[in-house]
Short mmCIF file of C-alpha atoms in Angstrom, two decimals:
data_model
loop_
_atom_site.label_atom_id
_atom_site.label_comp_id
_atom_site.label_asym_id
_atom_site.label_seq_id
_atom_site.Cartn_x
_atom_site.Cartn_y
_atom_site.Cartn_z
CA UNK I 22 16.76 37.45 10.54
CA UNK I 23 19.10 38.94 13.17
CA UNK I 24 19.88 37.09 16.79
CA UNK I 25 18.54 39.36 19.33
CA UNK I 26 18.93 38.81 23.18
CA UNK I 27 15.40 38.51 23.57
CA UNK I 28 15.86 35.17 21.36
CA UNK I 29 19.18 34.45 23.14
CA UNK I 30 17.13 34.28 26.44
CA UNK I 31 14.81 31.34 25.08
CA UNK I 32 18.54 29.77 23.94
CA UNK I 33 20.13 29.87 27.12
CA UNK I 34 16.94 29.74 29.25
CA UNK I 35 18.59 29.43 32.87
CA UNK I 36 21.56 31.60 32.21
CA UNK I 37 19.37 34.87 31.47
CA UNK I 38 16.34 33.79 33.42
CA UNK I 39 16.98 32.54 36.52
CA UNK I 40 15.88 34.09 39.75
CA UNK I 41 17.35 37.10 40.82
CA UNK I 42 18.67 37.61 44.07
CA UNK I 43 18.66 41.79 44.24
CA UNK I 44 20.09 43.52 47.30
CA UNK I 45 19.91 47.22 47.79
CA UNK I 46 23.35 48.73 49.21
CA UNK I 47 23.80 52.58 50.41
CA UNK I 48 27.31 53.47 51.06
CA UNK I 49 27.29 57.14 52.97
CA UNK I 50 30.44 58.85 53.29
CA UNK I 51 31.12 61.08 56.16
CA UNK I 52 32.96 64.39 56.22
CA UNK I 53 35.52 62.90 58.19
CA UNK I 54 36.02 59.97 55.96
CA UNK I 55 34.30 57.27 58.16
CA UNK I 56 31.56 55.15 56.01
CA UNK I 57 28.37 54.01 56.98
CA UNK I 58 27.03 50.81 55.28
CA UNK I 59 23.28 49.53 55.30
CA UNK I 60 22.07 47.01 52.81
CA UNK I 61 18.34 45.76 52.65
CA UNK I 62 16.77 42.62 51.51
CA UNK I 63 13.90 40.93 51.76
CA UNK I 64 13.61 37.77 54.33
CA UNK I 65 11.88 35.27 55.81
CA UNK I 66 10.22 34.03 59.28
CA UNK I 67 13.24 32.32 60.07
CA UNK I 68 15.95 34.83 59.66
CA UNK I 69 13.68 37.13 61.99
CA UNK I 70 13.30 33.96 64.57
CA UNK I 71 17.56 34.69 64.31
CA UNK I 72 18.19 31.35 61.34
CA UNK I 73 20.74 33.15 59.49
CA UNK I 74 21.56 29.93 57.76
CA UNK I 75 20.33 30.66 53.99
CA UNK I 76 20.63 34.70 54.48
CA UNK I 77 19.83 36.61 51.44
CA UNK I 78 22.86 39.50 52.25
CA UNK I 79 25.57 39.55 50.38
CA UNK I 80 28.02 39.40 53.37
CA UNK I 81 28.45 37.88 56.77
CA UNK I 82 26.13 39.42 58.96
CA UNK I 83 28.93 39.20 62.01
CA UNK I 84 29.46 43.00 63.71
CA UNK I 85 26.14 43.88 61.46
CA UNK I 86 23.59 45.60 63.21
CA UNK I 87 20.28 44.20 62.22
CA UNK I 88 16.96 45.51 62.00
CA UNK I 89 13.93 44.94 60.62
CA UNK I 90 10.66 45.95 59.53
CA UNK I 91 7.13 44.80 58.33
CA UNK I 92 3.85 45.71 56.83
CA UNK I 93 3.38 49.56 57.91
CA UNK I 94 5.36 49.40 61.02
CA UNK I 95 8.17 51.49 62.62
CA UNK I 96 11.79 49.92 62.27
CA UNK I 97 12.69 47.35 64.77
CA UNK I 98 15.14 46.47 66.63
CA UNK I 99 14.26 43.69 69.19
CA UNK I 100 16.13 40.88 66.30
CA UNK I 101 16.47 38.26 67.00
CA UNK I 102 12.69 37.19 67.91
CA UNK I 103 12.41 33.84 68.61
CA UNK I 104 8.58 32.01 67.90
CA UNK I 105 7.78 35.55 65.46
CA UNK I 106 5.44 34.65 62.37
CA UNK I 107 3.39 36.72 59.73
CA UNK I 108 -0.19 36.85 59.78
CA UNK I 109 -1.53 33.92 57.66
CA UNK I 110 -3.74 36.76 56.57
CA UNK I 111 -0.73 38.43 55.26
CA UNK I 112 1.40 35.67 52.43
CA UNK I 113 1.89 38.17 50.56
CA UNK I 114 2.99 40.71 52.55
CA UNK I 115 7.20 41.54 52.24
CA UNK I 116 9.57 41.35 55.09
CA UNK I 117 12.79 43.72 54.89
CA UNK I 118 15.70 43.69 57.10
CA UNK I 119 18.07 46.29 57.52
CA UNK I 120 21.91 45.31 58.03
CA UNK I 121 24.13 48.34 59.61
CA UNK I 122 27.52 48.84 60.10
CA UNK I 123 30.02 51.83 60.46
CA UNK I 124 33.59 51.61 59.16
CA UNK I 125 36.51 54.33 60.27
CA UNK I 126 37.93 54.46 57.49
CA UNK I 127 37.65 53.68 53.79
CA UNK I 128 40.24 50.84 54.43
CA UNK I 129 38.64 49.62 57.49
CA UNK I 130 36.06 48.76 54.55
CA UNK I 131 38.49 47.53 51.82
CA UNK I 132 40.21 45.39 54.49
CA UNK I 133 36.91 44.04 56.43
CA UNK I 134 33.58 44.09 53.63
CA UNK I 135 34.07 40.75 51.80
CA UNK I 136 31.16 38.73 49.89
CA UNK I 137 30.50 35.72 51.98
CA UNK I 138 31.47 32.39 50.66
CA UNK I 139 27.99 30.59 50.00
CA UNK I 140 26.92 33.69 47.69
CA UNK I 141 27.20 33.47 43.96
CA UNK I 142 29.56 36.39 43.62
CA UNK I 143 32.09 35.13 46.16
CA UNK I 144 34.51 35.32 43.61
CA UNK I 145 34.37 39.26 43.16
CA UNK I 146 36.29 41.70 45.21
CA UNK I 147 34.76 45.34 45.76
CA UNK I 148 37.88 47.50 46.45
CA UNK I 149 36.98 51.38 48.02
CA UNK I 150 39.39 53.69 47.28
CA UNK I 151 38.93 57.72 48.60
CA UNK I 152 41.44 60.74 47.83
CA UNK I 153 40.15 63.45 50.43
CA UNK I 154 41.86 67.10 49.46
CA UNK I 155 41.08 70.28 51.38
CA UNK I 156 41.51 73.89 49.98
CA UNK I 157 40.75 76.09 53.02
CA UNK I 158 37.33 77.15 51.14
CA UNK I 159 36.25 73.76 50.68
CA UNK I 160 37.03 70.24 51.33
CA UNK I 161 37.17 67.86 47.79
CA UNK I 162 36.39 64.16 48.09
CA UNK I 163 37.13 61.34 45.31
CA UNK I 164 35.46 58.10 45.96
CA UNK I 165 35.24 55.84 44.04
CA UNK I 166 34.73 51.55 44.09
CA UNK I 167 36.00 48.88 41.84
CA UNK I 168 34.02 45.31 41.11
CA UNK I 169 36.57 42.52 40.04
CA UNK I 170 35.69 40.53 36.33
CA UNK I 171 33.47 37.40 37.05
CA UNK I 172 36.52 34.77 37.39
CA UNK I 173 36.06 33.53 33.76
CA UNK I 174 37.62 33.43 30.23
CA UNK I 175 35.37 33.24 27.68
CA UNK I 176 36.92 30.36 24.37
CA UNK I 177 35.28 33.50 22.01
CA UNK I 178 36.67 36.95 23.48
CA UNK I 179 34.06 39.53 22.61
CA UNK I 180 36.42 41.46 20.48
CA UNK I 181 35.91 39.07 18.04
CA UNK I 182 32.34 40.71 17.72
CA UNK I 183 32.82 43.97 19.07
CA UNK I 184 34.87 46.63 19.17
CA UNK I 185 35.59 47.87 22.82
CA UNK I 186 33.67 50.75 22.75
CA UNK I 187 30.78 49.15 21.41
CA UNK I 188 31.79 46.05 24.08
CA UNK I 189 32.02 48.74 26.99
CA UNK I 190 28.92 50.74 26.04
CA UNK I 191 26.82 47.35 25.65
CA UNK I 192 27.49 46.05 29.11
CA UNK I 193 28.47 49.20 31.46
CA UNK I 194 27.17 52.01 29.60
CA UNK I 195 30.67 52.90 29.06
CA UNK I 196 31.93 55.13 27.25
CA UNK I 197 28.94 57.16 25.89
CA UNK I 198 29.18 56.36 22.11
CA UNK I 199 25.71 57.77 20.97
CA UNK I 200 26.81 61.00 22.72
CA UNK I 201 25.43 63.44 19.65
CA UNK I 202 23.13 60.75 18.17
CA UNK I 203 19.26 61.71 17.15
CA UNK I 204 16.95 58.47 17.96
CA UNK I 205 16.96 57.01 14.73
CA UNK I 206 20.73 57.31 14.68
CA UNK I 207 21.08 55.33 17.97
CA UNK I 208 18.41 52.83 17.28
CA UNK I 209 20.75 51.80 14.13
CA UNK I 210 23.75 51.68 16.36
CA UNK I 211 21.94 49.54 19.22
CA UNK I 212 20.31 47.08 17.11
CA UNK I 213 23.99 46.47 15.51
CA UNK I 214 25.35 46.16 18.10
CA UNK I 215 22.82 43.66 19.95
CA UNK I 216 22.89 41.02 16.72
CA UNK I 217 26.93 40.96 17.45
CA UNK I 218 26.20 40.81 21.36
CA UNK I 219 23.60 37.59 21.13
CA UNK I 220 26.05 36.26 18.58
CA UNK I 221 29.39 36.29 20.80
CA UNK I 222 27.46 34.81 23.73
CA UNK I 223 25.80 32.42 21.96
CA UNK I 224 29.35 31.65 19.98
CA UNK I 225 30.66 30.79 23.93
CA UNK I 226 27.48 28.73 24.46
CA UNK I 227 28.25 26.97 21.37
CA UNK I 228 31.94 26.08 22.59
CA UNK I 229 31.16 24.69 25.90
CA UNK I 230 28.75 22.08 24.27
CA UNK I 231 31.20 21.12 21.20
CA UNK I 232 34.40 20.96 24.14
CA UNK I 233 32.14 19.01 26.49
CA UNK I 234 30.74 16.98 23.67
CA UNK I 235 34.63 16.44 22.08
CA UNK I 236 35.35 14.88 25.52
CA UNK I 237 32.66 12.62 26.02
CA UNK I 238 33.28 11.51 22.29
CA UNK I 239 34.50 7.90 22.88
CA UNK I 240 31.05 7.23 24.15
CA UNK I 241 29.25 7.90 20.61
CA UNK I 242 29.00 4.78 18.67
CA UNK I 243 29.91 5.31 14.84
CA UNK I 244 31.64 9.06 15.90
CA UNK I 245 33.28 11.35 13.57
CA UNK I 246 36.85 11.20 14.57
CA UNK I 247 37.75 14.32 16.48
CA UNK I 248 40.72 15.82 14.46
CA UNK I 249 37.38 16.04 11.61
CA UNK I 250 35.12 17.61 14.47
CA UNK I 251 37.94 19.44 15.41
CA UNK I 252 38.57 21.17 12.28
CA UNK I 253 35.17 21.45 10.82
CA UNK I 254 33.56 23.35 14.39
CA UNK I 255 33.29 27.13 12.71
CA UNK I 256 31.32 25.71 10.00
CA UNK I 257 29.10 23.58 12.16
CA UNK I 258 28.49 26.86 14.55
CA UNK I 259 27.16 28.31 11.25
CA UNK I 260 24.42 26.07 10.91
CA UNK I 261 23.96 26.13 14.22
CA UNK I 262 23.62 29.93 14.38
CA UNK I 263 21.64 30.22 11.25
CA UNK I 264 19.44 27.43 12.52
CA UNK I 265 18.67 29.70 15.75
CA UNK I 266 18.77 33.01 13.87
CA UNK I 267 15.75 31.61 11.65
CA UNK I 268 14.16 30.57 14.78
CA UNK I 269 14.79 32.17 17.42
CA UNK I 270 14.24 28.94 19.83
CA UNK I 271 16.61 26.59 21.60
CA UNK I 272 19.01 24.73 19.01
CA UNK I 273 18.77 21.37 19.05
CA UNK I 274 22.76 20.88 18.66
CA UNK I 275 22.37 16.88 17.92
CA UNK I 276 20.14 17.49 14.28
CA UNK I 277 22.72 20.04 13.55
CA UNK I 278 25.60 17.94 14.15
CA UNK I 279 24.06 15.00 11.91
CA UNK I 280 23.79 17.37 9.23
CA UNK I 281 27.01 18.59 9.26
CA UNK I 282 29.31 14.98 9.26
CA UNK I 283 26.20 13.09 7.45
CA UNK I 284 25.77 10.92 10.20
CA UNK I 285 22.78 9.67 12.71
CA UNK I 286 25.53 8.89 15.37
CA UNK I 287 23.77 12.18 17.62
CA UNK I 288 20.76 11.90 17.20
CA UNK I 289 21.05 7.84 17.91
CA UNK I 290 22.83 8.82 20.81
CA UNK I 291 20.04 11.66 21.56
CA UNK I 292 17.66 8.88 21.77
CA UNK I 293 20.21 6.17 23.33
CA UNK I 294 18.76 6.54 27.14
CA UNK I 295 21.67 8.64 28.54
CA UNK I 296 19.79 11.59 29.29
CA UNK I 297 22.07 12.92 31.43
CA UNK I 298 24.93 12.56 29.48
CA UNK I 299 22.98 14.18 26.90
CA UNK I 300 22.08 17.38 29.22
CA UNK I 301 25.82 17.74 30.64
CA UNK I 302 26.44 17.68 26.99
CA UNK I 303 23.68 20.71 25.98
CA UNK I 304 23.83 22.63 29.51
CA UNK I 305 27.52 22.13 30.55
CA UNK I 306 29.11 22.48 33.79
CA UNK I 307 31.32 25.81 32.46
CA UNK I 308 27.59 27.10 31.31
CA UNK I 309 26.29 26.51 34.67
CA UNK I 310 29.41 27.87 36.40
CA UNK I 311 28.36 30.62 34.59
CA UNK I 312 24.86 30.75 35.13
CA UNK I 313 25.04 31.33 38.72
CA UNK I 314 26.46 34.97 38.32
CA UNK I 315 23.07 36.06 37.07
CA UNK I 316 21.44 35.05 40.15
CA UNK I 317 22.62 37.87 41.83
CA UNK I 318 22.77 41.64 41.40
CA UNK I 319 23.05 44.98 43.51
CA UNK I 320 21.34 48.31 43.84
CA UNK I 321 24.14 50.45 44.88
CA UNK I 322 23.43 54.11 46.21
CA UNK I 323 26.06 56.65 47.58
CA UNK I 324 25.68 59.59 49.28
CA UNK I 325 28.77 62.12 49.41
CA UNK I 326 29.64 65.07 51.78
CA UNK I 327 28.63 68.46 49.88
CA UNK I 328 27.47 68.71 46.09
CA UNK I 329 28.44 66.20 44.10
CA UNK I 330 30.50 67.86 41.54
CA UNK I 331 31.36 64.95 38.89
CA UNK I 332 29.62 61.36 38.53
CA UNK I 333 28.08 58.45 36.27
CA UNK I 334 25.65 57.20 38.48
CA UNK I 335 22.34 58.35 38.35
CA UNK I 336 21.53 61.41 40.98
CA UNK I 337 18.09 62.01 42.73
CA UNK I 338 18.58 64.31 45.47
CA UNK I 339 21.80 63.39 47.15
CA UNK I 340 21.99 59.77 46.13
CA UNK I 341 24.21 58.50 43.19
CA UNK I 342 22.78 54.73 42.07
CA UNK I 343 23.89 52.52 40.34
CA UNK I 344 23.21 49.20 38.81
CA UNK I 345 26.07 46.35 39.41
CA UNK I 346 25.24 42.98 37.76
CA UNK I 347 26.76 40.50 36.03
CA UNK I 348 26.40 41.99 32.22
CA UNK I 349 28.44 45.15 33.87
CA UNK I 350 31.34 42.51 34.92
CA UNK I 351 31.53 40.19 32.06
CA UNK I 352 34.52 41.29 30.31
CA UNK I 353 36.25 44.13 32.76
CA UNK I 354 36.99 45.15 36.31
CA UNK I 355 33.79 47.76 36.78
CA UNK I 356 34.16 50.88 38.37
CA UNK I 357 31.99 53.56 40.24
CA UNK I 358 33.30 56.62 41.14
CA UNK I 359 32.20 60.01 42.38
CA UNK I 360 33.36 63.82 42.88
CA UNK I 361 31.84 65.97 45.71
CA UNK I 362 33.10 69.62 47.27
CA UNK I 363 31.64 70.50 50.85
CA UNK I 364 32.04 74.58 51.85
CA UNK I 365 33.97 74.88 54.78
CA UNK I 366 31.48 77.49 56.51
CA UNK I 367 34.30 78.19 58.89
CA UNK I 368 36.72 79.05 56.36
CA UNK I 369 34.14 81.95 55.07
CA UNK I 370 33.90 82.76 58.64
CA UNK I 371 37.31 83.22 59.65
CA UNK I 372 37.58 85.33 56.39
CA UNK I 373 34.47 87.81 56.98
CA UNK I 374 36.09 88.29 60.41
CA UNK I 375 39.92 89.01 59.31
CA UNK I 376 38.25 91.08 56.28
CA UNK I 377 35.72 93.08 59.17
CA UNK I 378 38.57 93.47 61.59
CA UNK I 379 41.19 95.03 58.62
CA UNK I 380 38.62 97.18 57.89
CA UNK I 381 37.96 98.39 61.20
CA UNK I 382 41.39 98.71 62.00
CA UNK I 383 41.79 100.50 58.57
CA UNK I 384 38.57 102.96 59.70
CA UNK I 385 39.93 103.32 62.94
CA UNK I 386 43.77 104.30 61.94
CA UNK I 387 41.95 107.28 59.41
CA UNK I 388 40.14 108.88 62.26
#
């Protein structure tokens, strides 16, 4: 039976299901080149009474202009409001706040928008870049924003699953490799390509809890020595992949290790009291390191001078979106980039009125 992620969810339980923290973020770009920034996310009574202690935003909120809004009312703007609470009528009911802030320049933004320090991406740089060319007739603008790789190196590189493509196309939708395909034809490709996927990341899973259990070794009575361990790990990740491939629950890694060096020394050691020597073992530190990138991901819109002429994201109206999270910057910087071409209405001017006045001239010259 093939590993899905569906099954690799149950396996790695906080990693894949733990509490999102989503913030929208619309970047607008002026015709000048000056930026305008707002990001919205939901808060509580306290970060209305002005406790901006535990702030859901992505980035210090200093030189942010905040407002705010709730139930069916008009944006505010009184913030902070000291003593402010919801109807206890209304638990239910969503608070949004809306964080502004204008930037001169695209690097006035690269040099100033940073993720703050207590947020689970603090590690990630977003780098704006824009190349602004003008043609007389119109006025070209490339934008375009780069998302640094999650600060971590994986023991199983997903090549060793994948192929880039497929890698690329799996977790950023990049590059379009079922361009051409019918449904049935993608389907195949997909549900390849998800068995390798759940396979890789459970293969890293795998190697955090052998290195963390290889380290803590010396503390299980009647051991295999480690040079054995050491040298017999792909063939104990077999069993322990075809155990959760049958399954499709949370692998009991202990059992598995019994089995493979005919032992009880794991599962005594299971049973031995030490629970949490036994949990740093299953859910290791690297795997939460890890784990705390998922808590986090960003709606990001953009709206460009003009048409936009060339783009990835997804358009409605004038707004490009896209989805950053952390499948998109597991293995690779990620990049979003867009082409627009505003009409310089004075350019057309200027032109009808030359073309008008040679032709006048031209009429008058004849007579």
């Amino acid at each position: 039976m093939k590993t899905t992620i569906r099954g690799l969810i149950i396996v790695t339980g906080s990693l894949l299901a733990a509490c999102n923290n989503n913030v929208n973020m619309t970047t607008t770009l002026n015709s000048d080149g000056s930026l305008n920034r707002v990001s919205t996310a939901a808060v509580d009574e306290k970060f209305i009474q002005g406790d901006t202690a535990d702030h859901p935003f992505i980035m210090d909120l200093t030189g942010w202009d905040i407002q705010w809004k709730y139930k069916g009312e008009e944006i505010r703007t009184d913030w902070p409001v000291t003593g402010w609470k919801k109807d206890p009528q209304d638990s239910m009911e969503v608070i949004t706040a809306i964080a502004r802030k204008h930037y001169n320049t695209v690097q006035h933004l690269a040099d100033s928008f940073q993720i703050k320090s207590s947020h689970a991406w603090r590690d990630i740089t977003m780098k704006p870049a824009l190349e602004k060319r003008f043609r007389f007739f119109y006025t070209y603008y490339n934008f375009k924003e780069s998302f640094s790789k999650l600060p971590i190196t994986f023991a199983i590189p997903v090549t060793r699953y994948l192929s880039a493509e497929e890698a690329g196309y799996w977790l950023t939708g990049k590059p379009d490799i079922l361009k051409g395909m019918n449904g049935v034809e993608a389907n195949d490709i997909l549900n390849s390509i998800e068995e390798k996927a759940g396979k890789w990341l459970l293969h890293n899973l795998f190697e955090m809890q052998y290195s963390e259990l290889i380290r803590h070794l010396e503390l299980i009575a009647n051991h295999p020595s480690k040079t054995i361990m050491e040298a017999q790990k792909d063939s104990v990740f077999a069993l322990y992949y075809a155990r959760h491939a049958k399954e499709l629950t949370k692998s009991d890694l202990m059992p598995i290790l019994d089995k493979s060096f005919n032992t009880q020394a794991f599962g005594n050691f299971a049973k031995s009291g030490n629970d949490s020597l036994v949990q740093q073992i299953i859910e290791p530190e690297a795997f939460e390191r890890l784990s705390t990138y998922f808590n986090a991901s960003i709606d990001y819109k953009l709206v460009m001078p003009g048409d936009i002429v060339e783009s990835d994201g997804i358009l409605s109206n004038d707004t490009l979106t896209w989805k950053i999270d952390t499948y998109r910057l597991l293995n690779a910087n990620y990049t979003i980039a867009a082409s627009s071409k505003k009409t310089n209405r004075w350019a057309f001017l200027a032109t009808a009125f030359i073309v008008l006045g040679a032709m006048i001239l031209y009429a008058v010259k004849r007579k």
